[in-house]
Coordinates of C-alpha atoms and ligand atoms in Angstrom, one line a residue:
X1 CA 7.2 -82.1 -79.7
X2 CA 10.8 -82.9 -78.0
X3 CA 12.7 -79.6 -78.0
X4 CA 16.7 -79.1 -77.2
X5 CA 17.8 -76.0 -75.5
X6 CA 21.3 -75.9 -75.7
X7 CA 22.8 -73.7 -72.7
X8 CA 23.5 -73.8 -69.4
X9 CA 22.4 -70.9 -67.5
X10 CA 19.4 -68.9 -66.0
X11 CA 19.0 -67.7 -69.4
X12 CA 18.2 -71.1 -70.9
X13 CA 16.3 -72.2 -67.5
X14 CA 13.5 -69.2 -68.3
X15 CA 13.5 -70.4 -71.8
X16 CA 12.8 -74.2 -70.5
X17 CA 10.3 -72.8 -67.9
X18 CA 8.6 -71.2 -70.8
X19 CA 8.6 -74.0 -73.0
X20 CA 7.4 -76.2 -70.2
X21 CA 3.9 -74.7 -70.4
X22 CA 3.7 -75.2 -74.1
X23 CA 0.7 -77.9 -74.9
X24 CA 2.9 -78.7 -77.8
X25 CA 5.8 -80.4 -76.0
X26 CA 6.2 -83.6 -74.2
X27 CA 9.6 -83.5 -73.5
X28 CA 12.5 -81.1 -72.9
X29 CA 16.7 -82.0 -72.7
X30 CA 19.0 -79.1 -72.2
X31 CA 22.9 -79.3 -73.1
X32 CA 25.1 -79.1 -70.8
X33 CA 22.0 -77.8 -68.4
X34 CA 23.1 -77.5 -64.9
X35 CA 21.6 -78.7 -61.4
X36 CA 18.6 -77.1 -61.0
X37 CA 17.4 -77.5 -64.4
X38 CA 17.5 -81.1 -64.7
X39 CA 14.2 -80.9 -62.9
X40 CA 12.8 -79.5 -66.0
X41 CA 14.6 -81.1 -68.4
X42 CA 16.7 -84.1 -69.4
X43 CA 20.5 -82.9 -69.3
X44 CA 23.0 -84.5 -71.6
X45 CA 26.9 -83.7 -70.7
X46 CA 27.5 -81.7 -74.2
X47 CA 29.1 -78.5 -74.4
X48 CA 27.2 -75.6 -75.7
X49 CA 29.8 -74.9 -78.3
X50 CA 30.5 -78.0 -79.4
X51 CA 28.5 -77.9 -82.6
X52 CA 29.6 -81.9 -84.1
X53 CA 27.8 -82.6 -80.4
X54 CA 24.8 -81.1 -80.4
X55 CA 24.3 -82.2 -83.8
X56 CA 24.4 -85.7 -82.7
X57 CA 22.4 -85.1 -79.7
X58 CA 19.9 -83.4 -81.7
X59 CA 20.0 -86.9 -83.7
X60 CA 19.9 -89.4 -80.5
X61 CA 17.4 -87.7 -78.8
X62 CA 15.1 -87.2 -82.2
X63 CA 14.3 -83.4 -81.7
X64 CA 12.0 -81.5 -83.9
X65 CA 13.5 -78.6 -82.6
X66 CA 16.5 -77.5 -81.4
X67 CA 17.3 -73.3 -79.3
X68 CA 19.9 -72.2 -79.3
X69 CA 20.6 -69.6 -76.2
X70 CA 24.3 -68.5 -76.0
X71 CA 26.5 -66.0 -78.5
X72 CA 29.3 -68.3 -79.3
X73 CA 27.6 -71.3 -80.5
X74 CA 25.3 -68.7 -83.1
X75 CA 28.5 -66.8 -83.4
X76 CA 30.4 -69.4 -85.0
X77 CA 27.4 -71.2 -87.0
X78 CA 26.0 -73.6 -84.9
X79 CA 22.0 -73.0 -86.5
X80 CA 23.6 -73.4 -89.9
X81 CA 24.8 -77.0 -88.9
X82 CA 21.7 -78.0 -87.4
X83 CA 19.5 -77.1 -90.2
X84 CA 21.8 -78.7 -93.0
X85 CA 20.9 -81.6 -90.8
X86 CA 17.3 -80.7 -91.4
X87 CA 16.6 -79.6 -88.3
X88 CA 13.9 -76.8 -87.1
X89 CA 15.9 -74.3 -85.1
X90 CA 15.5 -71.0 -83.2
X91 CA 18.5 -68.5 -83.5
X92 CA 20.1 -66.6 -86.6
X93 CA 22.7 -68.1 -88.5
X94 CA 26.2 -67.1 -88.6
X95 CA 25.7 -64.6 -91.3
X96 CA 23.3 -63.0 -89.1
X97 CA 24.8 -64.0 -85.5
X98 CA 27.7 -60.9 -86.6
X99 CA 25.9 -58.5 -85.4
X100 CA 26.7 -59.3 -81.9
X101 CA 30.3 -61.1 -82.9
X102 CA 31.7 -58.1 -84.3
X103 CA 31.5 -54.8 -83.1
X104 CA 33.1 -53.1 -86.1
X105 CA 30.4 -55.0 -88.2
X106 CA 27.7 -53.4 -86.4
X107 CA 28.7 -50.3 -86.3
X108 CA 29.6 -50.0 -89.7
X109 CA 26.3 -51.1 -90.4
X110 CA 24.4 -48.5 -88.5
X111 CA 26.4 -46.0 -89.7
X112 CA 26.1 -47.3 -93.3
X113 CA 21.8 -47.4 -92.7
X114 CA 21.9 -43.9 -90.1
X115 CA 20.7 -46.3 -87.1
X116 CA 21.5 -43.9 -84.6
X117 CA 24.5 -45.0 -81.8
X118 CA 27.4 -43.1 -80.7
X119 CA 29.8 -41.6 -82.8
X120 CA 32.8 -44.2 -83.1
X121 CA 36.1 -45.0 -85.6
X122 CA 37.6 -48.2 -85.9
X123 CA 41.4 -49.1 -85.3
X124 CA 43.2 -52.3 -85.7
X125 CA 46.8 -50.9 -84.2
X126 CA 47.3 -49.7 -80.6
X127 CA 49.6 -46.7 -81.5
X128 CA 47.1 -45.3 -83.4
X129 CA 44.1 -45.7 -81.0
X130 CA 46.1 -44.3 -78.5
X131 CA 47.0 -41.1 -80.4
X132 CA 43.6 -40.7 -81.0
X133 CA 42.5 -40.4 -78.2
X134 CA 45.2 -37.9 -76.5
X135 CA 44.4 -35.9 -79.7
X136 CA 40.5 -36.0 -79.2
X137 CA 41.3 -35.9 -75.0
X138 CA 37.6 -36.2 -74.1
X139 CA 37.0 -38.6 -71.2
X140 CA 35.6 -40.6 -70.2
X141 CA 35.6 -42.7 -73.6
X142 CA 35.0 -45.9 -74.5
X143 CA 37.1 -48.7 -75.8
X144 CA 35.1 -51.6 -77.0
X145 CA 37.1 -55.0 -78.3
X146 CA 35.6 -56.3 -81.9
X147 CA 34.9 -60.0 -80.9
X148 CA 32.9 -61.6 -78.2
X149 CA 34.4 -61.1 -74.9
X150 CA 32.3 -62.6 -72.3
X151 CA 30.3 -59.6 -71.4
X152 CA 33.6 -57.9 -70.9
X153 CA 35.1 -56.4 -73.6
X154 CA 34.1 -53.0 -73.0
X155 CA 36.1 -50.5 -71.3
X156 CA 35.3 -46.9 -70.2
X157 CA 38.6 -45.3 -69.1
X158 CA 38.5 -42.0 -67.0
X159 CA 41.8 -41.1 -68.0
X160 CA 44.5 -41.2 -70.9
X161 CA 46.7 -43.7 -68.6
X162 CA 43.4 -46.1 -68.3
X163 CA 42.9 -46.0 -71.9
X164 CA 46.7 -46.9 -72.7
X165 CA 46.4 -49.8 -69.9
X166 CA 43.4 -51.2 -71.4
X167 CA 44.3 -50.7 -75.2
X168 CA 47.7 -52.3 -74.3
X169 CA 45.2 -55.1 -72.5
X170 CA 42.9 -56.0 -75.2
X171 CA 45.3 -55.2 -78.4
X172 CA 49.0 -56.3 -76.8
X173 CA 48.4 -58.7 -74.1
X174 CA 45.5 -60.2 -75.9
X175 CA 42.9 -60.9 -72.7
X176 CA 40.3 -61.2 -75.6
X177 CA 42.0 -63.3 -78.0
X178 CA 41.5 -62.6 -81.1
X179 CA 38.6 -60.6 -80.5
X180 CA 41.0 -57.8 -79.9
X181 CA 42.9 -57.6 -83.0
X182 CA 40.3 -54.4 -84.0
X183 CA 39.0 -52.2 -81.6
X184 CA 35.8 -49.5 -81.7
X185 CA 37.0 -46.2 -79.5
X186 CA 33.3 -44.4 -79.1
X187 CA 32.2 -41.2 -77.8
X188 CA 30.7 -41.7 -74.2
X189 CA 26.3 -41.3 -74.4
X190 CA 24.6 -40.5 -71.2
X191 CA 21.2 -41.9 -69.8
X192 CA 19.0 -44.6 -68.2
X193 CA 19.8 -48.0 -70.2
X194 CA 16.6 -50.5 -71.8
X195 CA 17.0 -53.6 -73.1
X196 CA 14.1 -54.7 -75.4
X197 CA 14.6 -58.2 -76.4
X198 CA 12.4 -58.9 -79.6
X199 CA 11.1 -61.8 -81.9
X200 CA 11.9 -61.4 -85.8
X201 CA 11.4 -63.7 -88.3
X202 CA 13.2 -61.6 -90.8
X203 CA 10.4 -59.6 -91.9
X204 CA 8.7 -58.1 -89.3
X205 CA 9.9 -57.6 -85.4
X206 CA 8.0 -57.9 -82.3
X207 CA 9.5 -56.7 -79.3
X208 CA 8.9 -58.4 -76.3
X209 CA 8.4 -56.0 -72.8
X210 CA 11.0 -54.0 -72.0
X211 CA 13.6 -54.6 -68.9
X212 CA 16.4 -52.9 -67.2
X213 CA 19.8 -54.4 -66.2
X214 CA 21.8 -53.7 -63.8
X215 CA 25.6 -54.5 -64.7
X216 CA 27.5 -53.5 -62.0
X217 CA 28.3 -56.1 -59.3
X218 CA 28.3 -53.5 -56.2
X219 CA 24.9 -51.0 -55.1
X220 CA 24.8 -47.9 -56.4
X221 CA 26.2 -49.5 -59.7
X222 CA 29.7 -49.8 -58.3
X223 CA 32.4 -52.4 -58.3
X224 CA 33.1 -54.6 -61.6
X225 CA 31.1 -55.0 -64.7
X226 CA 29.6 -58.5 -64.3
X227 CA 26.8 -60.4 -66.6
X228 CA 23.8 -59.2 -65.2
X229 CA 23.1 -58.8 -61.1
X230 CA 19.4 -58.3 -61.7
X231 CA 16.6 -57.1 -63.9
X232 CA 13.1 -55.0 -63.7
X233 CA 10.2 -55.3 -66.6
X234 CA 8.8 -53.0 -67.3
X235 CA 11.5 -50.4 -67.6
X236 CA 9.8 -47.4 -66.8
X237 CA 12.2 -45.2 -69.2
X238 CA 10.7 -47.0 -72.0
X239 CA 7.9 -44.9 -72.6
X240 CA 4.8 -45.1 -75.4
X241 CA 6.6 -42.5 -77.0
X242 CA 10.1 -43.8 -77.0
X243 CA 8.9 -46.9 -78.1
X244 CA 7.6 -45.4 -80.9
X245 CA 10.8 -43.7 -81.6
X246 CA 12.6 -47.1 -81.6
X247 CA 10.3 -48.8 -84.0
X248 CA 10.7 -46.5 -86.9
X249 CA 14.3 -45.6 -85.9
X250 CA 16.1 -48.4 -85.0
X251 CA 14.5 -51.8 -84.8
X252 CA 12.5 -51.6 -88.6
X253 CA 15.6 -50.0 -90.0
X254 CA 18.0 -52.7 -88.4
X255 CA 15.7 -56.1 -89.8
X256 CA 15.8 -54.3 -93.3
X257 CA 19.4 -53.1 -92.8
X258 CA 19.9 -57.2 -92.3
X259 CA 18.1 -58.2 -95.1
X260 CA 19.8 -55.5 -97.5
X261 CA 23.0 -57.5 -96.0
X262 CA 21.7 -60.6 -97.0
X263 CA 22.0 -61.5 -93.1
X264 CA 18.4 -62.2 -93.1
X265 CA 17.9 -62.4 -88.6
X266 CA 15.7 -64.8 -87.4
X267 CA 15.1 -65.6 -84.1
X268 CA 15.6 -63.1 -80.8
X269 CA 17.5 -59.5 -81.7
X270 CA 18.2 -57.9 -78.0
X271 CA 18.8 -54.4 -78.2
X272 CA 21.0 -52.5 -75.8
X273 CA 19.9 -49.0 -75.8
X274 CA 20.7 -45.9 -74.3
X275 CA 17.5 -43.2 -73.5
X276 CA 20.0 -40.0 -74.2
X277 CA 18.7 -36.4 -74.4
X278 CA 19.4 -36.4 -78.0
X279 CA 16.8 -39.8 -78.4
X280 CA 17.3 -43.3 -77.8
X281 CA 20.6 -44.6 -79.3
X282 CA 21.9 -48.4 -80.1
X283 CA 24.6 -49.1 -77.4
X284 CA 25.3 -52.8 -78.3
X285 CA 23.1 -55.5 -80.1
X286 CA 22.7 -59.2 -79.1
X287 CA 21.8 -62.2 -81.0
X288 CA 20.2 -63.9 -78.2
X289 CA 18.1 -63.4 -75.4
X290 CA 19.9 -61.6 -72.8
X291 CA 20.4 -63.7 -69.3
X292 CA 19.4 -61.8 -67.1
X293 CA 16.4 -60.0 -69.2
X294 CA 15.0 -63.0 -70.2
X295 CA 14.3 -63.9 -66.7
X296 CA 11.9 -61.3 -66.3
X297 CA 10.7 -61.0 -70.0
X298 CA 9.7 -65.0 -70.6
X299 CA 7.2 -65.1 -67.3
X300 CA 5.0 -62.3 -68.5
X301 CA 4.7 -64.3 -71.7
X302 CA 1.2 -65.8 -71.9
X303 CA 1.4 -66.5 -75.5
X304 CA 2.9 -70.5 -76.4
X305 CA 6.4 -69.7 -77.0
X306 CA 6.6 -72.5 -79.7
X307 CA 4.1 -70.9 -81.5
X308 CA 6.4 -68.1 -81.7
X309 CA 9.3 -70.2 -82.2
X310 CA 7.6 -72.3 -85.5
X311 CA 5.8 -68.9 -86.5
X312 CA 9.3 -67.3 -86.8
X313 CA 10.5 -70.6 -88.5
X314 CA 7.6 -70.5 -91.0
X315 CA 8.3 -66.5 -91.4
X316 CA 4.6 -66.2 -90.4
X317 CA 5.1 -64.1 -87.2
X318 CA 3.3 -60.8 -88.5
X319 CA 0.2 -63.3 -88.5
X320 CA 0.3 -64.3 -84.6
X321 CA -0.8 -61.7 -81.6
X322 CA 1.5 -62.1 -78.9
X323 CA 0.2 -61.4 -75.3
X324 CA 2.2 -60.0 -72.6
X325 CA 0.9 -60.0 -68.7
X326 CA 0.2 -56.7 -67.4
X327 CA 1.9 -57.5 -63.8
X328 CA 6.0 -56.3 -63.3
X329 CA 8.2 -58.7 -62.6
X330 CA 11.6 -58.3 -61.2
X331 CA 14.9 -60.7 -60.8
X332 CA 17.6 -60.6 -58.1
X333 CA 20.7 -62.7 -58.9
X334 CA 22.2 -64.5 -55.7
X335 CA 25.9 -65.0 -57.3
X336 CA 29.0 -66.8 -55.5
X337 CA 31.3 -64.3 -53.1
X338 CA 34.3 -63.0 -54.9
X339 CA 32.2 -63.1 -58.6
X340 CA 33.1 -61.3 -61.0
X341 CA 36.1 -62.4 -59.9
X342 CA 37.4 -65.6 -58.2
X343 CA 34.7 -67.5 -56.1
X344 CA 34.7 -71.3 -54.5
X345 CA 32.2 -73.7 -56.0
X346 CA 30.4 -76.8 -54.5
X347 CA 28.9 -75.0 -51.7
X348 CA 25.9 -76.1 -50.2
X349 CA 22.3 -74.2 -50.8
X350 CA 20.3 -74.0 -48.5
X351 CA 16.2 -73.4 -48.4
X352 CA 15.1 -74.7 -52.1
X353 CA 13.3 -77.6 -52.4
X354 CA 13.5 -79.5 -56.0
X355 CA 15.5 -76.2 -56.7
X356 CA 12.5 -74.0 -55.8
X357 CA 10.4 -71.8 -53.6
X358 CA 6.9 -71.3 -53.7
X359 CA 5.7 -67.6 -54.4
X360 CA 8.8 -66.8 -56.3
X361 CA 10.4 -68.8 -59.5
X362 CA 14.0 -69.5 -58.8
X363 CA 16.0 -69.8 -62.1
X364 CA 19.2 -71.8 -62.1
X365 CA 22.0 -70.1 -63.2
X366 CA 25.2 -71.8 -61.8
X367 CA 24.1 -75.2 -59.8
X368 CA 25.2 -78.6 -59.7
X369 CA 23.5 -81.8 -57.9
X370 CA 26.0 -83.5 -55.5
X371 CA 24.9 -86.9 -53.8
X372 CA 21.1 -85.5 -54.3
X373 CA 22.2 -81.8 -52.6
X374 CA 22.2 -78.3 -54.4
X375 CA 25.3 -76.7 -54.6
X376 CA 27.1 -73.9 -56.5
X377 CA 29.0 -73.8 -59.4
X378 CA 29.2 -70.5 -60.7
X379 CA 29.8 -66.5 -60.5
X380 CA 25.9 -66.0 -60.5
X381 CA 24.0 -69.0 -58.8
X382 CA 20.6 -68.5 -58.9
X383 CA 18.1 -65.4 -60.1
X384 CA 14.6 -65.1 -58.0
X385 CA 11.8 -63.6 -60.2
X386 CA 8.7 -62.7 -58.8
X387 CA 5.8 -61.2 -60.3
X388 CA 3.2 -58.1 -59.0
X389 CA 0.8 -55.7 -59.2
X390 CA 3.3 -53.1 -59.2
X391 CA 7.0 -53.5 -59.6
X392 CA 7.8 -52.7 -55.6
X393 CA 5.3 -55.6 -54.8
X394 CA 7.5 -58.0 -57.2
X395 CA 10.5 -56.2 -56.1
X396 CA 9.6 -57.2 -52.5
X397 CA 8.5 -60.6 -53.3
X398 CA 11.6 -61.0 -54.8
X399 CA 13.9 -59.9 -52.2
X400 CA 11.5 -62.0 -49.4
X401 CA 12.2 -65.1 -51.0
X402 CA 15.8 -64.5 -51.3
X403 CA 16.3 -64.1 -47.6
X404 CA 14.9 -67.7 -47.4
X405 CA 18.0 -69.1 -49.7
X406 CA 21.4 -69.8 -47.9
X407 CA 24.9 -70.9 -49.4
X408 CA 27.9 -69.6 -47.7
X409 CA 29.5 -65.7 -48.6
X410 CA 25.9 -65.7 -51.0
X411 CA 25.9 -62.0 -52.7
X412 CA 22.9 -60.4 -54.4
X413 CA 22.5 -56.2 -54.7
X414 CA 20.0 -54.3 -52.0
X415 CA 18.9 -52.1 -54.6
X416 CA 17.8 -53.7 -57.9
X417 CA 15.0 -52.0 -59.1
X418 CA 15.4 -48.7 -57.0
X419 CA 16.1 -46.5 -60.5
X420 CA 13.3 -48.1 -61.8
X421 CA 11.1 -47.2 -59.0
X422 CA 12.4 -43.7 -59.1
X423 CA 11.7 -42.9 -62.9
Ligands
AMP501 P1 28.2 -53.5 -73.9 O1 28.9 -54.8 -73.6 O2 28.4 -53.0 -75.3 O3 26.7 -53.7 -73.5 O4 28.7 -52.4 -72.9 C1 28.7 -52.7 -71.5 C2 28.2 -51.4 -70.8 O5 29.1 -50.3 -71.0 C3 26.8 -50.9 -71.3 O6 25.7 -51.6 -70.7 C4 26.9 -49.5 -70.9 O7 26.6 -49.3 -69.5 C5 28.4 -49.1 -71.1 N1 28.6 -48.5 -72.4 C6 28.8 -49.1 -73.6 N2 28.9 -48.2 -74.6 C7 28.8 -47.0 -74.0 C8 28.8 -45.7 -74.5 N3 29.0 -45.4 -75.8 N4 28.6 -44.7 -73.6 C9 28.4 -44.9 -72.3 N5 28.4 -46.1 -71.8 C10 28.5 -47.2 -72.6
LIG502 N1 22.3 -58.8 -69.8 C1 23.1 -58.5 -70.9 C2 23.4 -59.5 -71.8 O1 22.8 -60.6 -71.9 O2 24.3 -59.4 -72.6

């Protein structure tokens, strides 16, 4: 088989990785790709939203099956054009992608199917959002923009003059775009967050092993929201019991809450959930895998992800068994100095060779070659995921290796992992 993955980040390099070890496939190209995944795959200089490229790429290269990995290219339809080309695909199509590119959607939907998720109302002007909330004065809230936002269209102001700066933000200034023409206001949930990434094809799910996050770009989850700064799986919050919980509550009632829509999902449906004392409740939905979950989720695969992939093509994934490794694995992002914000790119790393490290896998999330040398080119740069026994062996693997890497003003968190190993 010769599979696309269309991506460019650590994300898509776990999903390569993964494919890699699939008897199936003989050959990998990844668009745009980045440095350190052109050793494991062939990368072609397409964006990953330009669908009219792919497309062709998909044709040039002769795929039989094309992943798609990021929001915006599902978002705006990029499956759909693919398989009207007859291609096989992995990711939902744009009917289905809007559960992730539009917030009012999906919470109109859970309410309208009583998926449980915090309490919410929907505005599209910023007078009246604003009166809202100096009428319900209960803070912190939180202020979510409709559309995709990079990761940042959520904002949890501590006070009513946060709220009117961010509400004048997202709905006046327009930082989102368009995304910001409605926004959700949503009562604030307390607890420890789980992601569980998992495989539908429609009409049964299978979630994958659960992970934690950590969003904040500081220890002691300070500082800036950013992508991701480092994962855990398992996520010891995600108990037996609260998996249970989820099945019947939330992920069974979502896939026929889809269908019902006739936004059939097929492919990966992440959900963002908050463990509160009232139960476990929705915070967000993704179409995709989530970068940085996937980095710990994909090596305690042992199951042939293509298998899964053609299985959820065929709608024949309540027929496969799919086997997880026992062992924890954990990921520490290394990201550029000054990310979330500003940051320099093209600096020198140090310590890889061919982009890796032995005991530890060393996904490439923002690297470029230069003259045959590894450098940066993004806020996060590279994510070291290590597995173990127990999650403070892979935690310390993890952290080992990523002593070993150098590139100048390099930033990763001290304490991934540390509310994990505290549950
Ligand atoms: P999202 O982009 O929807 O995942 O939101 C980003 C982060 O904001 C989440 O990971 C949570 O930490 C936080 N968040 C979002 N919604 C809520 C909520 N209703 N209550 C508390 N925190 C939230
Ligand atoms: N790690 C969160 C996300 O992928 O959206």
């Amino acid at each position: 088989m010769r599979v696309l993955v269309v991506g460019s980040g650590g994300r898509e390099h776990a999903l390569i990785k993964a494919i890699k070890k699939s008897e199936r496939v003989d050959y990998i190209a990844c668009c745009p790709g980045n440095g350190g995944i052109s050793y494991d795959a062939e990368c072609f200089n397409v964006g990953a939203t330009d669908i009219n490229g792919v497309v062709k790429l998909a044709k040039d290269i002769a795929a039989d099956f094309v992943v798609v990995a990021p929001d915006d290219p599902l978002v705006d339809g990029m499956v759909d054009a693919l398989n009207a080309e007859g291609f096989k695909t992995f990711g939902p199509n744009k009917a289905a992608a809007i559960i992730e590119g539009s917030k009012v959607f999906s919470k109109n939907l859970m309410l309208k199917y009583g998926i449980p998720t915090a309490e919410y109302k929907v505005f599209d002007k910023p007078e009246d959002v604003i009166e809202y909330i100096k009428e319900k004065n209960e803070f912190p809230t939180v202020i979510k923009a409709d559309g995709l936002a990079l990761g940042k269209g959520v904002i949890i102001p501590e006070t009513l003059e946060e709220a009117i700066a961010g509400v004048k933000e997202i709905m006046e200034d327009k930082i989102f775009g368009a995304s910001g023409n409605n926004v959700v206001v949503e009562e604030f949930l307390t607890g420890p967050e789980v992601s569980v990434l998992a495989f539908t094809d429609g009409k049964c799910v299978k979630p994958m092993v659960s992970s934690m996050d950590h969003k904040r770009a500081l220890d002691g989850d300070r500082g800036l929201n950013t992508g991701g700064m480092g994962t855990v799986s398992p996520n010891p919050y995600y108990t037996g019991e609260v998996a249970k919980e989820c099945m019947e509550k939330i992920f069974l009632p979502t896939i026929e809450a889809m269908n019902k829509e006739g936004r059939t999902f097929k492919g990966c449906l992440y959900f963002g959930l908050m463990i509160t004392p009232k139960g476990p409740k929705v915070i967000e939905y993704n179409c995709r895998f989530g970068d940085p979950e996937t980095q710990v989720v994909l090596p305690r695969l042992k199951t042939d992800i293509m298998d899964i992939f053609e299985a959820i093509n065929n709608e024949t994934l309540s027929e496969l068994s799919i086997e997880w490794d026992e062992r924890a694995s954990a990921c520490v992002i290394m990201a550029s100095g000054g990310y979330p914000k500003s940051y320099p790119k093209g600096l020198e790393i140090k310590g890889l060779s061919d982009g890796q490290l032995d005991g530890v896998t060393v996904y490439h999330a923002g690297t470029a070659l230069k003259e045959g040398k590894l450098v940066t080119a993004g806020g996060r740069v590279l994510g070291v995921t290590a597995l173990g026994d127990t999650l403070k062996e892979a935690l310390e693997k993890s952290y080992e290796a990523v002593k070993k890497i150098e590139f100048e003003n390099a930033h990763y968190r001290k304490d991934i992992g540390k509310r994990a190993l505290e549950a």
